[in-house]
mmCIF file of C-alpha atoms and ligand atoms in Angstrom:
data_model
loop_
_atom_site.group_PDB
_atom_site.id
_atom_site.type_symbol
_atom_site.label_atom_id
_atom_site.label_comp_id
_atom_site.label_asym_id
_atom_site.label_seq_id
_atom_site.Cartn_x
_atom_site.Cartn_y
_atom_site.Cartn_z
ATOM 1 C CA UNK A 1 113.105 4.630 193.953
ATOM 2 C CA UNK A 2 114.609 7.122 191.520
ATOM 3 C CA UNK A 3 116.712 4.725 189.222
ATOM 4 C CA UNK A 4 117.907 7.133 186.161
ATOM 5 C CA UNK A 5 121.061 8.980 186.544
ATOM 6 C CA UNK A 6 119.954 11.813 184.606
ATOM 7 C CA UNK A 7 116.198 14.114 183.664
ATOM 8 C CA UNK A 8 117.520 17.559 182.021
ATOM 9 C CA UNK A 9 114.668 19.400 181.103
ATOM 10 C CA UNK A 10 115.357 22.818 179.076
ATOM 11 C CA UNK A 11 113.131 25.787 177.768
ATOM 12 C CA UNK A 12 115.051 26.459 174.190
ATOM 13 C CA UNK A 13 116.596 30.260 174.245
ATOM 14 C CA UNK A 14 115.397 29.989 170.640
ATOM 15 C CA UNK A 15 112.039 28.180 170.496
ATOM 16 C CA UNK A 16 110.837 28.886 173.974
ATOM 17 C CA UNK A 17 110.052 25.437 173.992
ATOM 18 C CA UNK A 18 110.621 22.503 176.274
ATOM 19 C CA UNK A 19 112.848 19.676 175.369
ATOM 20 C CA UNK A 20 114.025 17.106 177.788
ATOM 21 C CA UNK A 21 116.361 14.302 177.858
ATOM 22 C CA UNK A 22 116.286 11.048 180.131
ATOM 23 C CA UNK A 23 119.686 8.861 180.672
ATOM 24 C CA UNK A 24 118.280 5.820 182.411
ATOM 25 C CA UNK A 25 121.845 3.939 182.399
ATOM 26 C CA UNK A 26 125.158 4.886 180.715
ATOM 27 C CA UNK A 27 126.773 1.837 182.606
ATOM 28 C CA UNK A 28 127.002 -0.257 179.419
ATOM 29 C CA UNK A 29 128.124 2.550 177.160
ATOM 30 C CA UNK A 30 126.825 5.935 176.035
ATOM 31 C CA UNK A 31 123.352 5.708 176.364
ATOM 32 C CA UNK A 32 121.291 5.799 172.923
ATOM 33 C CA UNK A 33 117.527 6.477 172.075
ATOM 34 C CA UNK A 34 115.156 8.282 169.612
ATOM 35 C CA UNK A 35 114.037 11.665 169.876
ATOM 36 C CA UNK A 36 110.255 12.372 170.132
ATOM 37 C CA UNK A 37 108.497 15.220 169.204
ATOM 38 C CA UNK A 38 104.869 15.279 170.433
ATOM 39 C CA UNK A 39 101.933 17.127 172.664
ATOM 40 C CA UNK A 40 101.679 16.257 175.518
ATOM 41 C CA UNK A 41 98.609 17.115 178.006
ATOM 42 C CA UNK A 42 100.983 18.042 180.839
ATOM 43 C CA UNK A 43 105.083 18.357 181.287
ATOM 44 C CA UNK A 44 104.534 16.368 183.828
ATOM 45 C CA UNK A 45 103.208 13.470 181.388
ATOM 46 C CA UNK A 46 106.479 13.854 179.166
ATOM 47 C CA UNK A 47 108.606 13.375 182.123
ATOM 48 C CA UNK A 48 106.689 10.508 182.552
ATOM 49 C CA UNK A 49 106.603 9.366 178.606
ATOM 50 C CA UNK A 50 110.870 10.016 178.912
ATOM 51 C CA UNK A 51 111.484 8.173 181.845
ATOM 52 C CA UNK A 52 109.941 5.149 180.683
ATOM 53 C CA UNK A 53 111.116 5.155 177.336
ATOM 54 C CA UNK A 54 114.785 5.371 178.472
ATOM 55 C CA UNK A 55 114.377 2.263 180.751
ATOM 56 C CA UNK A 56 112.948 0.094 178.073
ATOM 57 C CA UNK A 57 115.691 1.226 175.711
ATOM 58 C CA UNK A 58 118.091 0.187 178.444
ATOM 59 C CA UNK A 59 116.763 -3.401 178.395
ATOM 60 C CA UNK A 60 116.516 -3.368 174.452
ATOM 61 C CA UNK A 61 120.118 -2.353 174.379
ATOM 62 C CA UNK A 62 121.026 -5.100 177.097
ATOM 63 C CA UNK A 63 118.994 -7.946 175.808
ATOM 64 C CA UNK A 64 120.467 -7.233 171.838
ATOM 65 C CA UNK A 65 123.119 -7.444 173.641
ATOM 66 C CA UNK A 66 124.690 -4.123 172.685
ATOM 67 C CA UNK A 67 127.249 -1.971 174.129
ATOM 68 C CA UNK A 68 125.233 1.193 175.178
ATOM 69 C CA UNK A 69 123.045 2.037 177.923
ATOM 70 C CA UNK A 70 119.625 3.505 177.211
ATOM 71 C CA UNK A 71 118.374 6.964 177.146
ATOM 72 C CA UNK A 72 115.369 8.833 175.494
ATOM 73 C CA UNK A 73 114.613 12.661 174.706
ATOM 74 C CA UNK A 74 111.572 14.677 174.045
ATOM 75 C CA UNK A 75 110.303 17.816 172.036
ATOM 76 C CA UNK A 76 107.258 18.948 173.703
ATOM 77 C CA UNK A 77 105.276 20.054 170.703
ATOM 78 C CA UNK A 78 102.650 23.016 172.421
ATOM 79 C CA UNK A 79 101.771 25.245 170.076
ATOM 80 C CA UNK A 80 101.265 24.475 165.848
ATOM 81 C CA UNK A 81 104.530 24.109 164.348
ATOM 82 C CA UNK A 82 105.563 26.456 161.701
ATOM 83 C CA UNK A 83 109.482 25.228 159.732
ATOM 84 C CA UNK A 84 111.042 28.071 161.167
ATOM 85 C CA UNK A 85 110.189 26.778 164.778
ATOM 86 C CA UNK A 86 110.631 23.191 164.072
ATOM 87 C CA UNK A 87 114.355 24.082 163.250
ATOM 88 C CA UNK A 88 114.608 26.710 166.165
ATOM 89 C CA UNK A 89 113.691 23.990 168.928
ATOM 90 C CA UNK A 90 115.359 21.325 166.674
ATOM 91 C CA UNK A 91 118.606 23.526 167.541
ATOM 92 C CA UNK A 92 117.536 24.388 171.171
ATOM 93 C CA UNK A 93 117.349 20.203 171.257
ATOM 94 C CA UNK A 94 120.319 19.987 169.936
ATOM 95 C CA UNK A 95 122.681 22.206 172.195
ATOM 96 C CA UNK A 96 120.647 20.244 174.965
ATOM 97 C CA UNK A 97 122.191 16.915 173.289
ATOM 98 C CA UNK A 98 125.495 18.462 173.423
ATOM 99 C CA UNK A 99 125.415 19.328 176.687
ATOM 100 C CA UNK A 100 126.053 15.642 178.248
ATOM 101 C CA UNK A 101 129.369 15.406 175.897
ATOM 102 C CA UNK A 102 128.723 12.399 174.029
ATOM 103 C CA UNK A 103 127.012 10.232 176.917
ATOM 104 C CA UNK A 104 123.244 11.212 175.016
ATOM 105 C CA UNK A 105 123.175 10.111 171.289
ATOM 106 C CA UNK A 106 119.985 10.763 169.669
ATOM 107 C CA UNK A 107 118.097 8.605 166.757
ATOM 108 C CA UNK A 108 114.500 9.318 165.086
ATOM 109 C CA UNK A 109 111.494 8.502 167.456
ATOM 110 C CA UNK A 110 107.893 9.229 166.661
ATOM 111 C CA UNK A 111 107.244 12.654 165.526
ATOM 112 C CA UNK A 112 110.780 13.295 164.019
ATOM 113 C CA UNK A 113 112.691 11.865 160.941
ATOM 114 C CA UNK A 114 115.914 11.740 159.266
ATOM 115 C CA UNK A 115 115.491 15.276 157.835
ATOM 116 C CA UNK A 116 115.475 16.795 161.571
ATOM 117 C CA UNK A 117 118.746 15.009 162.372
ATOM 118 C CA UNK A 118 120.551 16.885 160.005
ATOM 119 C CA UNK A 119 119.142 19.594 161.655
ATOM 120 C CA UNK A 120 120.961 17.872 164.946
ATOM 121 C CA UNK A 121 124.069 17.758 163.570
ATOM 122 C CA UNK A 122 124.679 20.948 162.721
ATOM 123 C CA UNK A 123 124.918 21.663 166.645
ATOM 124 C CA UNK A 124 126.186 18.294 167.685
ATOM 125 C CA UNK A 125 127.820 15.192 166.444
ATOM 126 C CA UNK A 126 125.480 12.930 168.961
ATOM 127 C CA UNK A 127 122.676 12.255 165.914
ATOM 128 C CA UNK A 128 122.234 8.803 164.130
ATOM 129 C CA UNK A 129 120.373 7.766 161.220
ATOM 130 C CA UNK A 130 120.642 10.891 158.859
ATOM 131 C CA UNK A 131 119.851 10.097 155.577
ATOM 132 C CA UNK A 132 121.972 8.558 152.768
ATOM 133 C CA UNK A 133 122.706 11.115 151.498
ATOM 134 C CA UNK A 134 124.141 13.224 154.042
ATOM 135 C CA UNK A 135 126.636 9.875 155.152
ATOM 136 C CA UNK A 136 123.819 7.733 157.623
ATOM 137 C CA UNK A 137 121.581 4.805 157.270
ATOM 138 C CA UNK A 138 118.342 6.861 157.080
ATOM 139 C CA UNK A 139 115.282 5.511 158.646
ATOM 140 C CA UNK A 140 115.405 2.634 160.970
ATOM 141 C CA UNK A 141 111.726 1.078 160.403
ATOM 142 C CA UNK A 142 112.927 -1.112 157.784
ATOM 143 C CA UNK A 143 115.135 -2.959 160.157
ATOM 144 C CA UNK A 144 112.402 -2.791 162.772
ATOM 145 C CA UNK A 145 110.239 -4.489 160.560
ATOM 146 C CA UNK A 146 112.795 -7.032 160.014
ATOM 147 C CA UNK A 147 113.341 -7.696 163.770
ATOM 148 C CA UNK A 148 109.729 -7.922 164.701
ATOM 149 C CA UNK A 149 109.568 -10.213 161.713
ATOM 150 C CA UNK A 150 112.141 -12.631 163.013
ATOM 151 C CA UNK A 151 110.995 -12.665 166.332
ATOM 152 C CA UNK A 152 107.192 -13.119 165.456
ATOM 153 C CA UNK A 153 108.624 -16.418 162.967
ATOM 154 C CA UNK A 154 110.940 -17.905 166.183
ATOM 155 C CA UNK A 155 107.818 -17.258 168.452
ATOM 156 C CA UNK A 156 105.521 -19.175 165.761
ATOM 157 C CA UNK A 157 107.480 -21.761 166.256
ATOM 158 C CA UNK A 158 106.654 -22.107 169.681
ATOM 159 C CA UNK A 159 103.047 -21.552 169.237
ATOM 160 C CA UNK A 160 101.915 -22.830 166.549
ATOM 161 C CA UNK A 161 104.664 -25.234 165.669
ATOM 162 C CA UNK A 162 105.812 -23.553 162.771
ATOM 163 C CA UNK A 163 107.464 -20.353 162.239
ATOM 164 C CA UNK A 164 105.321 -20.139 158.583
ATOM 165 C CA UNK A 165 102.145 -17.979 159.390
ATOM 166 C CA UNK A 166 100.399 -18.854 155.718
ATOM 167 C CA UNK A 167 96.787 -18.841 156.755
ATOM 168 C CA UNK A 168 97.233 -17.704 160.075
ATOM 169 C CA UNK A 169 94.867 -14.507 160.858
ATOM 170 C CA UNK A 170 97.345 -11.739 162.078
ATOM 171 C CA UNK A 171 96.124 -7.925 163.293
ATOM 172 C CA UNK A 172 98.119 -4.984 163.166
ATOM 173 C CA UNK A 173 97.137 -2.493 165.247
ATOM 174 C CA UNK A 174 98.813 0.879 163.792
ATOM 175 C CA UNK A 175 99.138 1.240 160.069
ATOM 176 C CA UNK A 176 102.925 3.511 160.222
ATOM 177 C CA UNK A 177 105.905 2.900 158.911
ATOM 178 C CA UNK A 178 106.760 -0.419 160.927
ATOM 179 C CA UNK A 179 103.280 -2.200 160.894
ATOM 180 C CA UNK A 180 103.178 -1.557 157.185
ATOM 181 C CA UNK A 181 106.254 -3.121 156.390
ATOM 182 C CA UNK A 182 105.190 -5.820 159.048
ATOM 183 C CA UNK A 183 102.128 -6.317 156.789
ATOM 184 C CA UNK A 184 104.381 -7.071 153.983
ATOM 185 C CA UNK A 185 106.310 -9.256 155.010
ATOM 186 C CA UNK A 186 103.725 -11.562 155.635
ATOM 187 C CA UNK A 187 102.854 -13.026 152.860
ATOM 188 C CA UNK A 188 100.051 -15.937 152.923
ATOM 189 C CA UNK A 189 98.948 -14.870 156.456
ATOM 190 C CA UNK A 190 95.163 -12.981 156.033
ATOM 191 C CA UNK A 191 96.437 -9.411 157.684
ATOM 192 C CA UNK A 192 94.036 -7.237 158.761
ATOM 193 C CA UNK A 193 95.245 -3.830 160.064
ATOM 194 C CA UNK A 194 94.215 -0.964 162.100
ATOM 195 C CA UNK A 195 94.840 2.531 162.459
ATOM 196 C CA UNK A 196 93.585 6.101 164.205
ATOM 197 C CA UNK A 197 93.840 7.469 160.884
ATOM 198 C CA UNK A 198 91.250 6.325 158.663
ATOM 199 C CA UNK A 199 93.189 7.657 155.437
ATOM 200 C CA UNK A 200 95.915 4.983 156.247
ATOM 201 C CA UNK A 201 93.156 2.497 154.628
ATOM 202 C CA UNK A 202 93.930 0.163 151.825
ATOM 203 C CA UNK A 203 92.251 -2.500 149.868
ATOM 204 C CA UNK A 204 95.787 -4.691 150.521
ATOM 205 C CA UNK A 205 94.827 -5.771 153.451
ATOM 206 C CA UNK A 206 91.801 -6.292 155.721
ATOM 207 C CA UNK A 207 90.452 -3.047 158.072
ATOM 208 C CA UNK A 208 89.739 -3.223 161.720
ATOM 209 C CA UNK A 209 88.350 -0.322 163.606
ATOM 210 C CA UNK A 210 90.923 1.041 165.938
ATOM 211 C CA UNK A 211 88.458 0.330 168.927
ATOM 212 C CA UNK A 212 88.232 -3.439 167.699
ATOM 213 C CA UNK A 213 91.901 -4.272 167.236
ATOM 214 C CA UNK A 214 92.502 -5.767 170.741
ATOM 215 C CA UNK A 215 88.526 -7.391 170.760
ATOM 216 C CA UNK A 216 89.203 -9.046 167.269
ATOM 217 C CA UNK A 217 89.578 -12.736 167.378
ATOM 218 C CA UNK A 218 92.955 -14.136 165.459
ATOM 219 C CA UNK A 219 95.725 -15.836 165.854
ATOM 220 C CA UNK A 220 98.424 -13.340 166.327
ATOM 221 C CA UNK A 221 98.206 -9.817 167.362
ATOM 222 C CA UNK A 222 100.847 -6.892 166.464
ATOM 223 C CA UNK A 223 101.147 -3.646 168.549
ATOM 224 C CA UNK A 224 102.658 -1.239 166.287
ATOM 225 C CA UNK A 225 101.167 2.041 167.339
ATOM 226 C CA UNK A 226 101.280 3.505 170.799
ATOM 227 C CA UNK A 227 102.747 2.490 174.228
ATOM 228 C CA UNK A 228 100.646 1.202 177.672
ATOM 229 C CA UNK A 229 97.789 -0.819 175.372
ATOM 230 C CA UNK A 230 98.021 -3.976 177.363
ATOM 231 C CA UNK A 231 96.290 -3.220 180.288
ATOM 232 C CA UNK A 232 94.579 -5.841 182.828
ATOM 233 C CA UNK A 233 91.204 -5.115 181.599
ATOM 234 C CA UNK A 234 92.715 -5.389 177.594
ATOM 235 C CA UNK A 235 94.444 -8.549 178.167
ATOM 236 C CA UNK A 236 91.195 -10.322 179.686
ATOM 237 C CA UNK A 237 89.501 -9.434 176.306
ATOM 238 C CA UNK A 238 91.990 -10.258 174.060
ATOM 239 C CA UNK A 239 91.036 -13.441 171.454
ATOM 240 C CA UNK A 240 94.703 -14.289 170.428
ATOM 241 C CA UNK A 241 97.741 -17.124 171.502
ATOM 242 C CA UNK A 242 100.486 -14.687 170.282
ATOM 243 C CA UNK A 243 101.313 -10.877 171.105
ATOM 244 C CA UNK A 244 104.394 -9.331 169.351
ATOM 245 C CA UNK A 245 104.456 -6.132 167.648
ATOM 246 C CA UNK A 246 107.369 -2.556 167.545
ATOM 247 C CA UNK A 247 105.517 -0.552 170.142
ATOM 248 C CA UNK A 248 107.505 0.628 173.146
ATOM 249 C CA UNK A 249 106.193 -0.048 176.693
ATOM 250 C CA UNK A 250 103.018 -2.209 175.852
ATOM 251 C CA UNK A 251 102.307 -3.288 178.960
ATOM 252 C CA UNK A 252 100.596 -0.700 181.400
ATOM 253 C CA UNK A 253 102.808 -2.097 184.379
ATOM 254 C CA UNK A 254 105.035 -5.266 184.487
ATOM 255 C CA UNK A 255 102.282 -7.658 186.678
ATOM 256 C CA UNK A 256 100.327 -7.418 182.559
ATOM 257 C CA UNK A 257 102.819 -10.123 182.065
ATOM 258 C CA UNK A 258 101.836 -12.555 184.303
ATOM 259 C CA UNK A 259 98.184 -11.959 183.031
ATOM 260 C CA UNK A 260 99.148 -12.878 179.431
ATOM 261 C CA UNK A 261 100.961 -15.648 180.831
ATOM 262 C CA UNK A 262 97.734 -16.960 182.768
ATOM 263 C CA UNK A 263 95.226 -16.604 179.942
ATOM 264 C CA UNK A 264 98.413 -18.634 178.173
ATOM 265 C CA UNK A 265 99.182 -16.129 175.760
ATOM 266 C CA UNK A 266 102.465 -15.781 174.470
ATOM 267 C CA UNK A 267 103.676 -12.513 174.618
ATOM 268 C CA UNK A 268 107.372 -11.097 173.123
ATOM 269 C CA UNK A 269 108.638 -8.157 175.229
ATOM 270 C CA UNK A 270 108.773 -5.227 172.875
ATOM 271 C CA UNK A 271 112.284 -4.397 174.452
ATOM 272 C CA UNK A 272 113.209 -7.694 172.624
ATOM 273 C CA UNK A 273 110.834 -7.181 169.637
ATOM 274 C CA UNK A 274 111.217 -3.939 168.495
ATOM 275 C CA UNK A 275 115.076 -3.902 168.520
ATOM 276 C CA UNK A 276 116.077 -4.302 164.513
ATOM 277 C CA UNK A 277 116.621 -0.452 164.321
ATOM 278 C CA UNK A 278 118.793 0.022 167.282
ATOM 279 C CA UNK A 279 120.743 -2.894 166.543
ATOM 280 C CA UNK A 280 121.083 -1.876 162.272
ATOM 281 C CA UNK A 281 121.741 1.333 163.337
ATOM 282 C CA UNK A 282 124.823 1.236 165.458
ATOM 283 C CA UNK A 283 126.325 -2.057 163.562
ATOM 284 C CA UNK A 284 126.199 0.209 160.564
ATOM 285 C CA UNK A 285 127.269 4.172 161.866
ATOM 286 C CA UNK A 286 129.148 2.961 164.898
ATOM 287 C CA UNK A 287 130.911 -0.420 163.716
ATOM 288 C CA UNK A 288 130.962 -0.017 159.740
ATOM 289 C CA UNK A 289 129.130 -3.052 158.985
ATOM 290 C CA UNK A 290 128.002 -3.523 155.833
ATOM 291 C CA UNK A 291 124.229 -4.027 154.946
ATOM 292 C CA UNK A 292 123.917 -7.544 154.766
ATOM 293 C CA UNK A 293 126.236 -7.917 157.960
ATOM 294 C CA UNK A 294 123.692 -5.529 159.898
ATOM 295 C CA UNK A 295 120.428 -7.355 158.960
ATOM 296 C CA UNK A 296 122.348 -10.654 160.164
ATOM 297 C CA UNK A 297 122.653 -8.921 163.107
ATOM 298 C CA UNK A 298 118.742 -8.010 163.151
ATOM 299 C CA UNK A 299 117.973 -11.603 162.207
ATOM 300 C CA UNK A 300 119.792 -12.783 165.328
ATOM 301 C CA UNK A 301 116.838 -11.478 167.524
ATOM 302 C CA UNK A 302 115.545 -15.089 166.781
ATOM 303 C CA UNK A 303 117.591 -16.656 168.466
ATOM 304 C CA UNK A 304 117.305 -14.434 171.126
ATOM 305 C CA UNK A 305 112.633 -15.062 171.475
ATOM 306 C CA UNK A 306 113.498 -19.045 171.464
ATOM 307 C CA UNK A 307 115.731 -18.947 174.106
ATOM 308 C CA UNK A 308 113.500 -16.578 175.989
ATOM 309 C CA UNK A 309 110.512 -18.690 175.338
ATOM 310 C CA UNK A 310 112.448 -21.608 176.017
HETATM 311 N N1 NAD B 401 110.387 3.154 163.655
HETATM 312 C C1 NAD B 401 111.250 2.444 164.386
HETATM 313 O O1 NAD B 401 112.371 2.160 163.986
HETATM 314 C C2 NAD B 401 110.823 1.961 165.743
HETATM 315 C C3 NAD B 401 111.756 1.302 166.549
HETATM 316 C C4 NAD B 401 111.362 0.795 167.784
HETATM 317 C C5 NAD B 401 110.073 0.986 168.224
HETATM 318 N N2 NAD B 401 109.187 1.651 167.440
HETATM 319 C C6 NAD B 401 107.824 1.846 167.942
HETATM 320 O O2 NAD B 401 106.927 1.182 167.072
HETATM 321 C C7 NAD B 401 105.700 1.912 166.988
HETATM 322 C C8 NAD B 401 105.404 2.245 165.528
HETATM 323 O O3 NAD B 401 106.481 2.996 165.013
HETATM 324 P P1 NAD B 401 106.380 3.689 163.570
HETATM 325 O O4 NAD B 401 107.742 4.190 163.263
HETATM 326 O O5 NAD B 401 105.684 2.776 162.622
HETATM 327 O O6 NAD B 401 105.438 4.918 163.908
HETATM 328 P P2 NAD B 401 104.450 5.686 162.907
HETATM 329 O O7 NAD B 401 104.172 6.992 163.555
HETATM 330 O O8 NAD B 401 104.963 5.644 161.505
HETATM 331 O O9 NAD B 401 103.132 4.770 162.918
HETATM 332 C C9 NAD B 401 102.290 4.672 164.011
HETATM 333 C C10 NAD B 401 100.872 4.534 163.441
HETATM 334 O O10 NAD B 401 99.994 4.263 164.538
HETATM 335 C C11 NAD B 401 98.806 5.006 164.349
HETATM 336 N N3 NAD B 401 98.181 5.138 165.648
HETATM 337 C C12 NAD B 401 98.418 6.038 166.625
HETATM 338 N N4 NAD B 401 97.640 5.789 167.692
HETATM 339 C C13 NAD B 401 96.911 4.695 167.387
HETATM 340 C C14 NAD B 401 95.936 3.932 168.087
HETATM 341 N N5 NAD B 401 95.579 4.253 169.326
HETATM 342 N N6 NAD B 401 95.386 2.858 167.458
HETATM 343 C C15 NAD B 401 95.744 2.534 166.185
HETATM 344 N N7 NAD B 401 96.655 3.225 165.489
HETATM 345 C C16 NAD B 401 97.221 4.282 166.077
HETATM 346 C C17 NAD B 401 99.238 6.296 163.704
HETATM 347 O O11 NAD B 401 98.181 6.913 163.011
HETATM 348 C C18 NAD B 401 100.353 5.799 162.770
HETATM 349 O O12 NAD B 401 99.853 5.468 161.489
HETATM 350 C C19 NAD B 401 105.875 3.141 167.892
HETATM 351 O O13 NAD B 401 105.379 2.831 169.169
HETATM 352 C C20 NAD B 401 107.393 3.288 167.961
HETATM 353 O O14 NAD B 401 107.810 3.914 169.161
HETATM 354 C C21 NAD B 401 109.522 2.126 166.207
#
């Protein structure tokens, strides 16, 4: 059953290049959610890749508990892009944005930073998370960090009794932005990471090939790379008690769940997880919360794993 209210998929009059945008549900509020910019084998797998993003940012939205419904758009990246046609279908993307009067507001998603949405704005007001310096909050991985952070300590707590991972082996599969900060922030734990790109390496932490993340025995493992990794075959390899990581959509179809739960692995949705930049975001742009305030907000998401876990 077709359960979005809205696909819009546009070539750009000035890029000749195909952008899209997915509303899965405005009934909470205007429906939020990053912009990607990526290749894509088919158009057919971005309407795919849009559809299912803008679902799962419905449920992050509903299970933060925030006012907006969820929604997702995409840059379909098909030929090598030069500046001059990053900011052409930038500006295609953004009349596209415009177009749904305020019921589509666009954040940073995988491929595009706070740079390209000043290159939203100038077309439309519907673009979070510019940088400081042009009046936003900049990048939200810090706060996603946070969140995954909080809700990795409350689910600890459930598995291994304490939310204190000192001396608890923890992989990170996907070296970016979020599972770096991730890494940080977990001081005492032995954290071995994992990336596709082999430059990400450092001597801070311990390396895992790519292939070997989900193999690897530990105690907790991170998804903080790419979407549909947990699939049956995945989850009756996997060596871990706890799964909890940033990375949208990690399960290839819902019935993963009750796999993890068989094998008796605890597993965070990453609707629930990866929520700390949605949730910083709008408490700072939409209701003028102050930093601290926001981050309380973020921190909140613990309470939110032990009562799911509960
Ligand atoms: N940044 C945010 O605020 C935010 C918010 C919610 C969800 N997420 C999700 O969290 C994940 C990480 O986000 P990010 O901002 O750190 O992205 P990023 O692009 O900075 O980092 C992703 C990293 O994963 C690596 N990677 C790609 N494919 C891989 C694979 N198959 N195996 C191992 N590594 C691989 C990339 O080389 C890159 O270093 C993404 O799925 C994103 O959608 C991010």
């Amino acid at each position: 059953m077709w359960e979005h209210e809205q696909l819009v998929v546009r070539t750009g009059r000035r890029s000749g290049m195909t952008t899209m945008v997915a509303i899965h549900s405005s009934e909470a509020g205007p429906a939020v959610g990053g912009c990607r910019m990526k290749a894509y084998p088919t158009i057919n797998d971005a309407v795919t890749d849009v559809l299912r993003l803008s679902k799962a940012m419905t449920l992050k939205c509903a299970a933060a508990g925030i006012a907006h419904g969820g929604a997702k758009s995409v840059i379909v990246v098909d030929r090598p892009l030069t500046p001059e046609l990053r900011r052409a279908v930038l500006l295609d993307h953004a009349d596209l944005i415009n177009s749904f009067g305020g019921q589509y507001q666009a954040g940073p998603d995988v491929g595009t930073g706070p740079d390209d949405m000043v290159v939203l704005r100038e077309l439309t007001p519907h673009a979070y998370c510019l940088p400081e310096e042009h009046g936003g909050t900049g990048s939200s991985s810090g706060p996603t960090a946070r969140g995954v952070l909080a809700a990795l300590g409350a689910a600890a707590e459930k598995v291994f009794g304490s939310a204190d991972l000192t001396g608890k082996k923890v992989v990170i599969s996907g070296f970016g932005s979020v599972g770096e900060l991730v890494a940080r922030g977990l001081p005492g734990a032995d954290v071995l990471v994992s990336d596709v790109d082999g430059s990400r390496r450092t001597d801070e932490f311990g390396w895992v090939a790519p292939e070997e993340a989900y193999t690897t025995s530990a105690d907790v493992l991170v998804p903080a790379a790419v979407g549909g990794v947990l699939s049956p075959e995945v989850v009756r390899a996997l060596d871990v008690r706890l799964v909890v990581g940033p990375a949208n959509n990690q399960l290839t179809d819902d019935s993963v769940a009750g796999l993890l739960a068989e094998r008796g692995i605890v597993w965070v949705p990453d609707h629930v997880a990866s929520a700390g930049g949605v949730v910083y975001t709008l408490a700072r742009e939409d209701e003028g919360l102050d930093h601290e305030s926001a981050l309380e907000r973020v921190d909140a998401i613990a309470g939110t794993v032990r009562r799911l876990l509960a």
